[in-house]
Amino acid sequence: MTKYIFVTGGVTSSLGKGIISASLAKLLQSRGYRVTIQKFDPYINIDPGTLNPYEHGECYVTEDGAETDLDLGHYERFLNTPTSKANNITTGRIYQNVINKEREGAFLGKTVQVVPHITDEIKRNIRILGESGDYDIVITELGGTVGDIESLPYIEAVRQFRWENGSGNSLVIHLTLIPFLAAAGELKTKPTQHSVKMLLEYGIQPDILVCRTEHHLTMDIRKKIALFCNVNINAVIESIDASTIYDVPLLMLKEQLDKTVLTKLKLPHKIDPALENWKDFLGRLKNPTSEVKIGLVGKYVELPDAYKSISESFIHAGAKNECKVHVEYIPSEQLTPENAVEKLKGLHGVLVAPGFGERGFEGKIEAIRYVRENNIPFFGICLGMQCAVVEFARNVLSLKDASSTEMNPDTPHPVIGMMEEQKKIVLKGGTMRLGAYPCDLKKGSKAANFYGKTHISERHRHRYEFNNDYLKDYENAGLTPTGINPENNLVEIVELKNHPFFVGAQFHPELKSTVANPHPLFINFVAASMAYARKK
């Protein structure tokens, strides 16, 4: 029978429920259990696909094409197993499902209410992964904090679910904050007590408390929390600030979070955690032998979470190369022909990031021109690849005013255009080319050498494509399409000949980089940047 773990948050948001969930899952996985994690988001959007990255960080795309919360990226990077549509549910999707059923007459004339209809739908979604037979343990992270109006139906659904499933088959981990008051010089447990009290009012007694703190918890504080919050003292877990999120599984191991969980779920923990590879990765991450500066040119750089998967991919690739990657965030709309040299000076590589819309488009093109002409390693992702195509058209093919039809619908040279099947679409949410698609790599190309194979699959999230009418012009001038989708002949990868590293990818390689399998394009981009740094 599948066991269920629910992770709730109190006192404040951004305490790291996603990292705690992923770290616990990693420990349970390392003990031989099949684990997955799902995230329930209390907002009414159907998915985060239509949200500005400033609202919610990046939108993470799964293999099956779901636009999801960025926490799913953490789950995949830690566990090295893909997630799916079933791993991220929003209030919007819950209500949409219930309303659709009501319109079909599924409720036989009943008054449709939050309890039982909305809570039943939430419980159905909790069970989907558990009933697949693929997992021993399902961890469900509830977004928001206890006490939020929008979180109430989820808390009530968890209460009902636990009552229905019987004791020993599920547990609740409550993540809370123990603030340090500098004026008093001490840690305060009252916010945690209030948070647990509120959870109790809703009918849920947490089994384990994970306490975020800047200072170590004394035994006296642990005893006080255990007494007032009605938990065992060994179920008061310290989660101290860490230098990297990848330290957290080992910190949780030291606190015996996994053992406490297995004991409460009545599961054996005879097998010691197999974390040798994880420790090896951490060793290389913390002891680099070289360092590089890579510029990330994008329009959302004020919020690093907007490019979370890219920055994490640099961490994985950096560790693989035993190199510390310093990512410098450069706002694309501040780049002009006059200041590009100044702003990009001293960088060993430049990545032009994905995005939508024309803001910052010309700045990205200036950055690409500079790195192309000066043989600085360049990596373009999605819109970054399209910018490289436009820049090459303007400055090498002499196609004045070449552009993407996204930025200029009337361009005389639409080297990037909207896919035919996208032209008829009027709805915005979930309508792009999304999820995993195959790609064939040209033998002998850099891309084929990087991957070590000629057939790959990568994840997409876009509406616009390379215009094949210009294919021959590009090939003749040296910007070669080396990755092609075998099903529709669309260009997936372009490479520039006679350049140390100039690669543009229409897909999002950052979505598949994990601790166990750093992405080959990032590994080789970092390696090329290191080679460039050595020459300087």
Coordinates of C-alpha atoms in Angstrom, one line a residue:
M1 CA 0.0 0.0 0.0
T2 CA 1.3 3.4 -1.0
K3 CA 2.2 5.7 2.0
Y4 CA 1.6 9.5 1.8
I5 CA 3.5 12.4 3.3
F6 CA 2.1 15.9 3.4
V7 CA 4.3 18.9 3.7
T8 CA 2.7 22.1 5.0
G9 CA 4.2 25.5 5.7
G10 CA 3.6 28.1 8.5
V11 CA 4.6 31.5 9.7
T12 CA 6.0 32.7 6.3
S13 CA 6.3 31.6 2.7
S14 CA 9.6 30.8 1.0
L15 CA 10.9 28.7 3.9
G16 CA 11.9 26.0 1.4
K17 CA 9.1 23.4 1.5
G18 CA 10.2 22.3 -2.0
I19 CA 13.8 21.7 -1.0
I20 CA 12.8 19.9 2.2
S21 CA 10.4 17.7 0.2
A22 CA 13.1 17.0 -2.4
S23 CA 15.7 16.3 0.2
L24 CA 13.5 13.9 2.1
A25 CA 12.5 12.2 -1.1
K26 CA 16.3 11.8 -2.0
L27 CA 17.0 10.2 1.4
L28 CA 14.0 7.8 1.0
Q29 CA 15.1 7.0 -2.6
S30 CA 18.6 6.3 -1.4
R31 CA 17.2 3.7 1.0
G32 CA 15.6 1.9 -1.9
Y33 CA 12.1 3.3 -1.9
R34 CA 10.3 4.5 -5.1
V35 CA 9.3 8.1 -4.3
T36 CA 7.6 10.9 -6.2
I37 CA 6.6 14.4 -5.1
Q38 CA 3.6 16.5 -6.1
K39 CA 2.9 20.2 -5.6
F40 CA -0.5 21.7 -4.9
D41 CA -0.6 25.4 -5.7
P42 CA -3.5 27.4 -4.2
Y43 CA -3.8 30.0 -7.0
I44 CA -6.7 30.0 -9.5
N45 CA -4.6 30.0 -12.7
I46 CA -4.9 26.6 -14.4
D47 CA -1.1 26.5 -14.5
P48 CA 1.8 29.0 -14.2
G49 CA 2.2 29.1 -18.0
T50 CA 0.5 32.5 -18.3
L51 CA 2.2 34.0 -15.3
N52 CA 4.9 36.6 -15.6
P53 CA 8.1 35.1 -14.2
Y54 CA 8.3 38.0 -11.7
E55 CA 5.1 36.6 -10.1
H56 CA 6.2 33.0 -9.6
G57 CA 9.7 32.4 -11.0
E58 CA 10.2 30.2 -14.0
C59 CA 7.6 28.0 -15.5
Y60 CA 9.0 24.4 -15.5
V61 CA 7.9 22.1 -18.3
T62 CA 7.6 18.3 -17.8
E63 CA 8.2 15.5 -20.4
D64 CA 4.4 15.2 -21.1
G65 CA 4.1 18.9 -21.8
A66 CA 2.7 20.3 -18.5
E67 CA 3.6 23.8 -17.5
T68 CA 4.3 23.6 -13.8
D69 CA 5.7 25.2 -10.7
L70 CA 9.5 25.6 -10.5
D71 CA 9.5 23.3 -7.4
L72 CA 9.1 20.4 -9.9
G73 CA 12.5 21.3 -11.2
H74 CA 14.0 20.7 -7.8
Y75 CA 12.2 17.4 -7.5
E76 CA 13.6 16.2 -10.8
R77 CA 17.1 17.6 -10.2
F78 CA 17.3 15.8 -6.8
L79 CA 15.6 12.5 -7.7
N80 CA 16.7 12.2 -11.4
T81 CA 13.2 10.9 -12.2
P82 CA 10.8 12.8 -14.5
T83 CA 7.6 14.3 -13.2
S84 CA 4.3 14.7 -15.1
K85 CA 1.0 16.6 -15.3
A86 CA -0.2 14.7 -12.2
N87 CA 2.7 16.2 -10.1
N88 CA 1.4 19.8 -10.1
I89 CA -2.2 20.7 -9.4
T90 CA -3.7 24.2 -9.0
T91 CA -6.9 25.4 -7.5
G92 CA -7.8 26.5 -11.0
R93 CA -7.5 23.0 -12.3
I94 CA -9.5 21.5 -9.3
Y95 CA -12.4 24.0 -9.8
Q96 CA -12.3 23.5 -13.6
N97 CA -12.6 19.7 -13.2
V98 CA -15.5 20.1 -10.7
I99 CA -17.4 22.7 -12.9
N100 CA -16.9 20.5 -16.0
K101 CA -18.4 17.6 -14.1
E102 CA -21.3 19.8 -12.9
R103 CA -22.0 20.9 -16.5
E104 CA -22.1 17.2 -17.6
G105 CA -24.7 16.5 -14.9
A106 CA -22.3 14.2 -12.8
F107 CA -23.7 15.4 -9.4
L108 CA -27.3 14.4 -10.0
G109 CA -28.9 17.7 -9.0
K110 CA -26.9 18.1 -5.8
T111 CA -25.7 21.6 -4.7
V112 CA -22.0 21.7 -5.6
Q113 CA -20.0 22.9 -2.6
V114 CA -16.4 23.2 -1.4
V115 CA -17.1 20.2 1.0
P116 CA -17.5 17.5 -0.3
H117 CA -17.1 18.2 -4.1
I118 CA -13.9 20.4 -4.1
T119 CA -12.2 18.4 -1.3
D120 CA -13.2 15.1 -3.1
E121 CA -11.5 16.3 -6.3
I122 CA -8.4 17.3 -4.3
K123 CA -8.3 13.8 -2.7
R124 CA -8.7 12.2 -6.1
N125 CA -5.6 14.1 -7.3
I126 CA -3.6 13.1 -4.2
R127 CA -4.3 9.5 -5.0
I128 CA -3.6 9.5 -8.8
L129 CA 0.2 8.9 -8.4
G130 CA -0.3 6.5 -5.5
E131 CA -2.7 4.3 -7.4
S132 CA -0.4 4.1 -10.4
G133 CA 1.6 1.3 -8.7
D134 CA 4.8 3.0 -9.5
Y135 CA 5.6 4.4 -6.1
D136 CA 5.9 3.3 -2.5
I137 CA 5.7 6.8 -1.1
V138 CA 4.0 9.9 -2.5
I139 CA 5.1 13.3 -1.0
T140 CA 2.5 16.1 -1.4
E141 CA 3.7 19.7 -0.9
L142 CA 0.9 22.2 -0.2
G143 CA 1.7 25.6 -1.5
G144 CA 1.2 28.8 0.6
T145 CA 1.0 28.9 4.4
V146 CA -1.5 27.5 6.9
G147 CA -4.1 30.2 7.5
D148 CA -4.2 31.5 3.9
I149 CA -7.9 31.5 2.8
E150 CA -7.0 29.8 -0.5
S151 CA -5.2 26.9 1.3
L152 CA -8.2 25.9 3.5
P153 CA -9.7 23.4 1.1
Y154 CA -6.4 21.6 0.8
I155 CA -5.9 21.4 4.5
E156 CA -9.5 20.0 4.9
A157 CA -8.9 17.5 2.1
V158 CA -5.7 16.3 3.9
R159 CA -7.7 15.9 7.2
Q160 CA -10.3 13.8 5.4
F161 CA -7.7 11.8 3.5
R162 CA -5.8 10.9 6.7
W163 CA -9.0 9.9 8.5
E164 CA -10.1 7.7 5.5
N165 CA -6.7 6.1 5.1
G166 CA -6.1 5.1 8.7
S167 CA -3.2 5.8 11.0
G168 CA 0.3 4.7 10.0
N169 CA -0.4 5.3 6.3
S170 CA 0.3 9.0 6.1
L171 CA 2.0 11.7 8.1
V172 CA 2.2 15.5 8.1
I173 CA 5.4 17.4 8.2
H174 CA 5.0 21.1 9.1
L175 CA 7.8 23.5 8.1
T176 CA 8.0 26.5 10.3
L177 CA 10.3 29.4 11.3
I178 CA 12.2 29.9 14.5
P179 CA 13.2 33.6 14.2
F180 CA 16.3 35.0 15.9
L181 CA 15.6 38.3 17.6
A182 CA 18.9 40.2 17.6
A183 CA 17.8 42.7 20.2
A184 CA 16.9 39.9 22.7
G185 CA 19.7 37.7 21.5
E186 CA 17.6 34.6 21.4
L187 CA 15.5 32.3 19.2
K188 CA 11.8 32.6 19.5
T189 CA 9.4 29.6 19.4
K190 CA 6.1 31.5 19.6
P191 CA 5.5 31.8 15.8
T192 CA 5.9 28.1 15.5
Q193 CA 3.5 27.4 18.4
H194 CA 0.9 29.7 16.8
S195 CA 1.3 28.1 13.4
V196 CA 0.8 24.6 14.9
K197 CA -2.2 25.8 16.9
M198 CA -3.8 27.0 13.7
L199 CA -3.2 23.7 12.0
L200 CA -4.8 22.0 15.1
E201 CA -7.8 24.2 14.7
Y202 CA -8.3 22.8 11.2
G203 CA -8.1 19.2 12.6
I204 CA -4.5 18.3 11.8
Q205 CA -1.9 17.4 14.3
P206 CA 1.5 17.6 12.6
D207 CA 3.7 14.5 13.2
I208 CA 7.1 16.2 12.5
L209 CA 8.1 19.8 12.7
V210 CA 11.0 21.0 10.5
C211 CA 12.2 24.3 11.9
R212 CA 14.0 26.8 9.7
T213 CA 16.6 28.7 11.7
E214 CA 19.7 30.7 11.4
H215 CA 21.1 29.4 14.7
H216 CA 21.4 25.8 16.1
L217 CA 18.4 24.7 18.2
T218 CA 19.4 23.9 21.8
M219 CA 18.0 20.8 23.5
D220 CA 15.9 23.2 25.7
I221 CA 14.3 24.8 22.7
R222 CA 13.6 21.4 21.1
K223 CA 11.9 20.2 24.4
K224 CA 9.8 23.4 24.6
I225 CA 8.6 23.0 20.9
A226 CA 7.9 19.3 21.5
L227 CA 5.9 20.0 24.6
F228 CA 3.8 22.9 23.3
C229 CA 3.3 21.5 19.8
N230 CA 2.4 18.0 20.9
V231 CA 5.2 16.1 19.0
N232 CA 8.0 13.7 20.0
I233 CA 11.3 15.4 20.7
N234 CA 13.0 13.4 17.9
A235 CA 10.3 14.8 15.6
V236 CA 11.6 18.4 16.1
I237 CA 14.0 18.7 13.2
E238 CA 16.5 21.5 12.8
S239 CA 16.8 23.0 9.3
I240 CA 19.7 25.5 9.5
D241 CA 20.6 27.8 6.6
A242 CA 22.9 26.0 4.2
S243 CA 25.5 27.3 1.7
T244 CA 23.9 25.3 -1.1
I245 CA 20.5 23.6 -1.4
Y246 CA 22.4 20.4 -2.3
D247 CA 23.7 20.3 1.4
V248 CA 20.1 19.9 2.7
P249 CA 19.7 16.1 2.1
L250 CA 22.9 15.5 4.2
L251 CA 21.7 17.9 6.9
M252 CA 18.4 16.1 7.0
L253 CA 20.2 12.8 7.2
K254 CA 22.2 14.1 10.2
E255 CA 18.9 15.1 11.9
Q256 CA 17.5 11.6 11.1
L257 CA 14.4 13.0 9.3
D258 CA 14.2 9.9 7.0
K259 CA 14.4 7.5 9.9
T260 CA 11.7 9.3 11.9
V261 CA 9.5 9.3 8.8
L262 CA 10.0 5.6 8.1
T263 CA 9.3 4.7 11.8
K264 CA 6.1 6.7 11.8
L265 CA 5.0 5.1 8.5
K266 CA 5.8 1.7 9.9
L267 CA 8.3 1.0 7.0
P268 CA 11.6 -0.8 7.4
H269 CA 14.9 1.2 7.3
K270 CA 17.4 -1.6 7.2
I271 CA 19.2 -0.3 4.1
D272 CA 21.6 2.5 4.8
P273 CA 21.3 5.5 2.4
A274 CA 23.4 5.1 -0.7
L275 CA 24.6 8.7 -1.1
E276 CA 28.2 8.2 -2.4
N277 CA 27.5 9.9 -5.8
W278 CA 25.8 12.8 -4.1
K279 CA 28.7 13.3 -1.7
D280 CA 31.1 13.1 -4.7
F281 CA 29.1 15.8 -6.5
L282 CA 29.2 18.0 -3.4
G283 CA 32.9 17.5 -3.0
R284 CA 33.5 18.7 -6.6
L285 CA 31.0 21.5 -6.2
K286 CA 32.8 22.8 -3.0
N287 CA 36.4 22.3 -4.2
P288 CA 36.7 23.8 -7.7
T289 CA 40.1 24.0 -9.3
S290 CA 39.2 26.8 -11.7
E291 CA 36.5 29.5 -12.1
V292 CA 34.7 31.3 -15.0
K293 CA 32.5 34.3 -15.4
I294 CA 29.4 33.6 -17.6
G295 CA 27.0 36.4 -18.5
L296 CA 23.3 35.5 -18.6
V297 CA 21.5 38.0 -20.8
G298 CA 17.8 38.1 -20.2
K299 CA 14.8 40.4 -19.5
Y300 CA 13.8 39.0 -16.1
V301 CA 17.3 39.1 -14.4
E302 CA 16.1 41.1 -11.4
L303 CA 14.5 37.8 -10.2
P304 CA 17.1 35.0 -10.4
D305 CA 14.2 32.5 -9.9
A306 CA 13.0 33.4 -13.4
Y307 CA 16.1 31.4 -14.7
K308 CA 16.3 28.8 -11.9
S309 CA 16.8 25.8 -14.1
I310 CA 19.6 27.5 -16.0
S311 CA 21.5 28.6 -12.9
E312 CA 21.1 25.1 -11.4
S313 CA 22.4 23.6 -14.7
F314 CA 25.5 25.7 -14.4
I315 CA 26.0 24.3 -10.9
H316 CA 25.8 20.7 -12.2
A317 CA 28.0 21.4 -15.2
G318 CA 30.4 23.4 -13.1
A319 CA 30.8 20.5 -10.6
K320 CA 31.4 18.1 -13.5
N321 CA 34.2 20.4 -14.7
E322 CA 35.5 21.1 -11.2
C323 CA 34.9 24.7 -12.0
K324 CA 33.1 27.5 -10.1
V325 CA 30.7 29.2 -12.5
H326 CA 30.0 32.8 -11.5
V327 CA 26.8 33.8 -13.3
E328 CA 26.5 37.6 -14.0
Y329 CA 22.9 38.6 -14.8
I330 CA 22.7 41.2 -17.5
P331 CA 19.4 43.0 -18.3
S332 CA 19.0 42.7 -22.1
E333 CA 17.1 46.0 -22.5
Q334 CA 20.1 47.9 -21.2
L335 CA 22.4 46.6 -24.0
T336 CA 23.0 48.9 -27.0
P337 CA 25.5 48.9 -29.8
E338 CA 27.4 51.6 -27.9
N339 CA 27.6 49.8 -24.5
A340 CA 27.7 46.1 -25.4
V341 CA 31.5 45.9 -25.3
E342 CA 31.6 47.6 -21.9
K343 CA 28.8 45.5 -20.3
L344 CA 30.2 42.1 -21.7
K345 CA 33.9 42.8 -21.1
G346 CA 35.7 40.3 -18.9
L347 CA 33.1 37.5 -19.5
H348 CA 34.4 34.0 -20.5
G349 CA 31.0 33.0 -22.0
V350 CA 27.6 34.4 -22.7
L351 CA 24.2 32.6 -22.5
V352 CA 21.2 34.4 -24.0
A353 CA 18.1 33.3 -22.1
P354 CA 14.6 32.3 -23.2
G355 CA 11.7 34.7 -23.0
F356 CA 8.7 36.1 -24.8
G357 CA 8.0 39.5 -26.4
E358 CA 10.1 42.2 -27.9
R359 CA 11.4 43.9 -24.7
G360 CA 15.1 43.4 -24.6
F361 CA 15.2 41.7 -28.1
E362 CA 17.6 44.2 -29.7
G363 CA 19.9 44.0 -26.6
K364 CA 20.1 40.2 -27.0
I365 CA 21.1 40.7 -30.7
E366 CA 23.8 43.1 -29.7
A367 CA 25.2 40.7 -27.2
I368 CA 25.3 37.9 -29.8
R369 CA 27.0 40.1 -32.4
Y370 CA 29.7 40.9 -29.9
V371 CA 30.4 37.3 -28.9
R372 CA 30.2 36.0 -32.4
E373 CA 32.7 38.5 -33.8
N374 CA 35.1 38.1 -30.8
N375 CA 35.0 34.3 -30.6
I376 CA 33.6 34.3 -27.1
P377 CA 31.7 31.0 -26.2
F378 CA 28.0 31.6 -26.9
F379 CA 24.9 29.5 -25.9
G380 CA 21.4 30.5 -27.0
I381 CA 18.3 28.8 -25.6
C382 CA 14.9 29.1 -27.3
L383 CA 14.5 32.9 -27.9
G384 CA 18.3 33.0 -27.5
M385 CA 18.7 30.7 -30.5
Q386 CA 16.2 32.7 -32.5
C387 CA 18.1 35.9 -31.7
A388 CA 21.3 34.3 -33.0
V389 CA 19.5 33.4 -36.2
V390 CA 18.2 37.0 -36.6
E391 CA 21.6 38.5 -35.8
F392 CA 23.3 36.3 -38.4
A393 CA 20.7 37.3 -41.0
R394 CA 21.3 41.0 -40.4
N395 CA 25.0 41.1 -40.0
V396 CA 26.3 38.2 -42.1
L397 CA 23.6 37.5 -44.8
S398 CA 23.0 41.3 -45.2
L399 CA 19.3 40.8 -44.9
K400 CA 18.5 44.3 -43.5
D401 CA 15.5 44.4 -41.2
A402 CA 15.4 40.6 -40.8
S403 CA 13.5 39.7 -37.7
S404 CA 11.1 37.2 -36.0
T405 CA 7.4 37.7 -36.8
E406 CA 6.9 37.8 -33.0
M407 CA 8.8 41.1 -32.8
N408 CA 7.9 42.5 -36.3
P409 CA 5.0 40.9 -38.1
D410 CA 5.8 43.0 -41.2
T411 CA 9.5 42.1 -41.5
P412 CA 10.7 41.6 -45.1
H413 CA 12.8 38.7 -44.0
P414 CA 10.9 36.6 -41.4
V415 CA 13.8 34.2 -40.6
I416 CA 11.9 33.2 -37.5
G417 CA 8.1 32.6 -38.0
M418 CA 5.1 31.2 -36.2
M419 CA 4.5 27.5 -36.7
E420 CA 1.5 26.8 -39.0
E421 CA -0.5 24.9 -36.4
Q422 CA 0.0 27.8 -33.9
K423 CA -1.5 30.5 -36.2
K424 CA -5.1 29.3 -35.6
I425 CA -4.8 29.3 -31.8
V426 CA -6.4 32.2 -29.8
L427 CA -6.3 30.8 -26.3
K428 CA -3.0 31.5 -24.4
G429 CA -2.8 28.8 -21.7
G430 CA -1.1 25.5 -22.5
T431 CA -1.3 26.0 -26.3
M432 CA 2.4 26.3 -27.3
R433 CA 4.6 23.4 -28.5
L434 CA 5.2 21.8 -25.1
G435 CA 7.0 18.8 -23.7
A436 CA 9.4 16.3 -25.2
Y437 CA 10.1 16.0 -28.9
P438 CA 12.7 13.9 -30.8
C439 CA 15.7 15.4 -32.6
D440 CA 18.2 13.9 -35.0
L441 CA 21.8 15.3 -34.8
K442 CA 24.1 15.5 -37.9
K443 CA 27.0 13.1 -37.6
G444 CA 30.3 14.8 -37.0
S445 CA 28.6 17.9 -35.6
K446 CA 29.6 19.4 -32.3
A447 CA 26.1 18.6 -30.9
A448 CA 26.5 14.9 -31.8
N449 CA 29.9 14.9 -30.2
F450 CA 28.6 16.5 -27.0
Y451 CA 25.7 14.1 -26.7
G452 CA 27.7 11.0 -27.8
K453 CA 24.7 10.0 -30.0
T454 CA 22.6 11.2 -32.9
H455 CA 19.1 10.6 -31.6
I456 CA 18.0 12.7 -28.6
S457 CA 14.8 14.0 -27.0
E458 CA 14.4 17.4 -25.5
R459 CA 11.7 19.5 -24.0
H460 CA 10.1 22.5 -25.7
R461 CA 8.0 25.6 -24.8
H462 CA 7.6 28.0 -27.8
R463 CA 5.4 29.1 -30.7
Y464 CA 7.9 30.4 -33.2
E465 CA 10.4 28.4 -35.3
F466 CA 13.3 28.7 -37.7
N467 CA 12.0 29.5 -41.2
N468 CA 13.2 26.7 -43.5
D469 CA 12.9 29.0 -46.6
Y470 CA 16.2 30.5 -45.5
L471 CA 17.9 27.1 -44.7
K472 CA 20.3 27.0 -47.7
D473 CA 21.4 30.7 -47.2
Y474 CA 22.4 29.9 -43.6
E475 CA 24.2 26.7 -44.4
N476 CA 26.2 28.3 -47.2
A477 CA 27.3 31.2 -44.9
G478 CA 28.4 28.8 -42.0
L479 CA 25.5 28.8 -39.5
T480 CA 24.6 25.2 -39.8
P481 CA 21.4 23.5 -38.6
T482 CA 22.8 20.4 -36.9
G483 CA 19.7 19.2 -35.1
I484 CA 16.4 18.5 -37.0
N485 CA 13.1 17.3 -35.7
P486 CA 12.5 14.1 -37.8
E487 CA 8.7 14.4 -37.7
N488 CA 8.3 17.9 -39.2
N489 CA 11.8 18.8 -40.4
L490 CA 12.0 21.8 -38.0
V491 CA 15.4 23.1 -37.0
E492 CA 16.3 22.3 -33.4
I493 CA 20.0 23.2 -33.1
V494 CA 22.3 25.7 -35.0
E495 CA 26.1 25.8 -34.8
L496 CA 28.5 28.3 -36.2
K497 CA 31.6 26.9 -38.0
N498 CA 35.1 28.1 -37.1
H499 CA 34.0 29.4 -33.6
P500 CA 35.1 27.8 -30.3
F501 CA 31.5 27.4 -29.1
F502 CA 28.5 29.0 -30.8
V503 CA 25.4 26.8 -30.3
G504 CA 21.7 27.8 -30.3
A505 CA 19.0 25.3 -29.2
Q506 CA 15.3 25.8 -29.9
F507 CA 14.5 23.5 -27.0
H508 CA 15.2 24.0 -23.2
P509 CA 18.2 21.8 -22.2
E510 CA 18.2 23.2 -18.7
L511 CA 14.9 21.3 -17.9
K512 CA 16.7 18.0 -18.2
S513 CA 19.9 18.7 -16.2
T514 CA 20.1 16.9 -12.8
V515 CA 22.7 16.3 -10.2
A516 CA 23.2 12.7 -11.4
N517 CA 23.1 13.7 -15.1
P518 CA 24.4 17.2 -15.9
H519 CA 23.3 18.3 -19.4
P520 CA 26.0 17.7 -22.1
L521 CA 25.4 21.1 -23.7
F522 CA 26.0 22.9 -20.4
I523 CA 29.0 20.7 -19.6
N524 CA 30.6 21.6 -22.9
F525 CA 29.7 25.3 -22.8
V526 CA 31.3 25.5 -19.3
A527 CA 34.4 23.6 -20.7
A528 CA 34.6 26.0 -23.7
S529 CA 34.3 29.0 -21.3
M530 CA 37.2 27.6 -19.2
A531 CA 39.3 27.2 -22.3
Y532 CA 38.6 30.8 -23.3
A533 CA 39.5 31.9 -19.7
R534 CA 42.8 30.1 -19.9
K535 CA 43.7 32.0 -23.1
K536 CA 42.9 35.4 -21.7

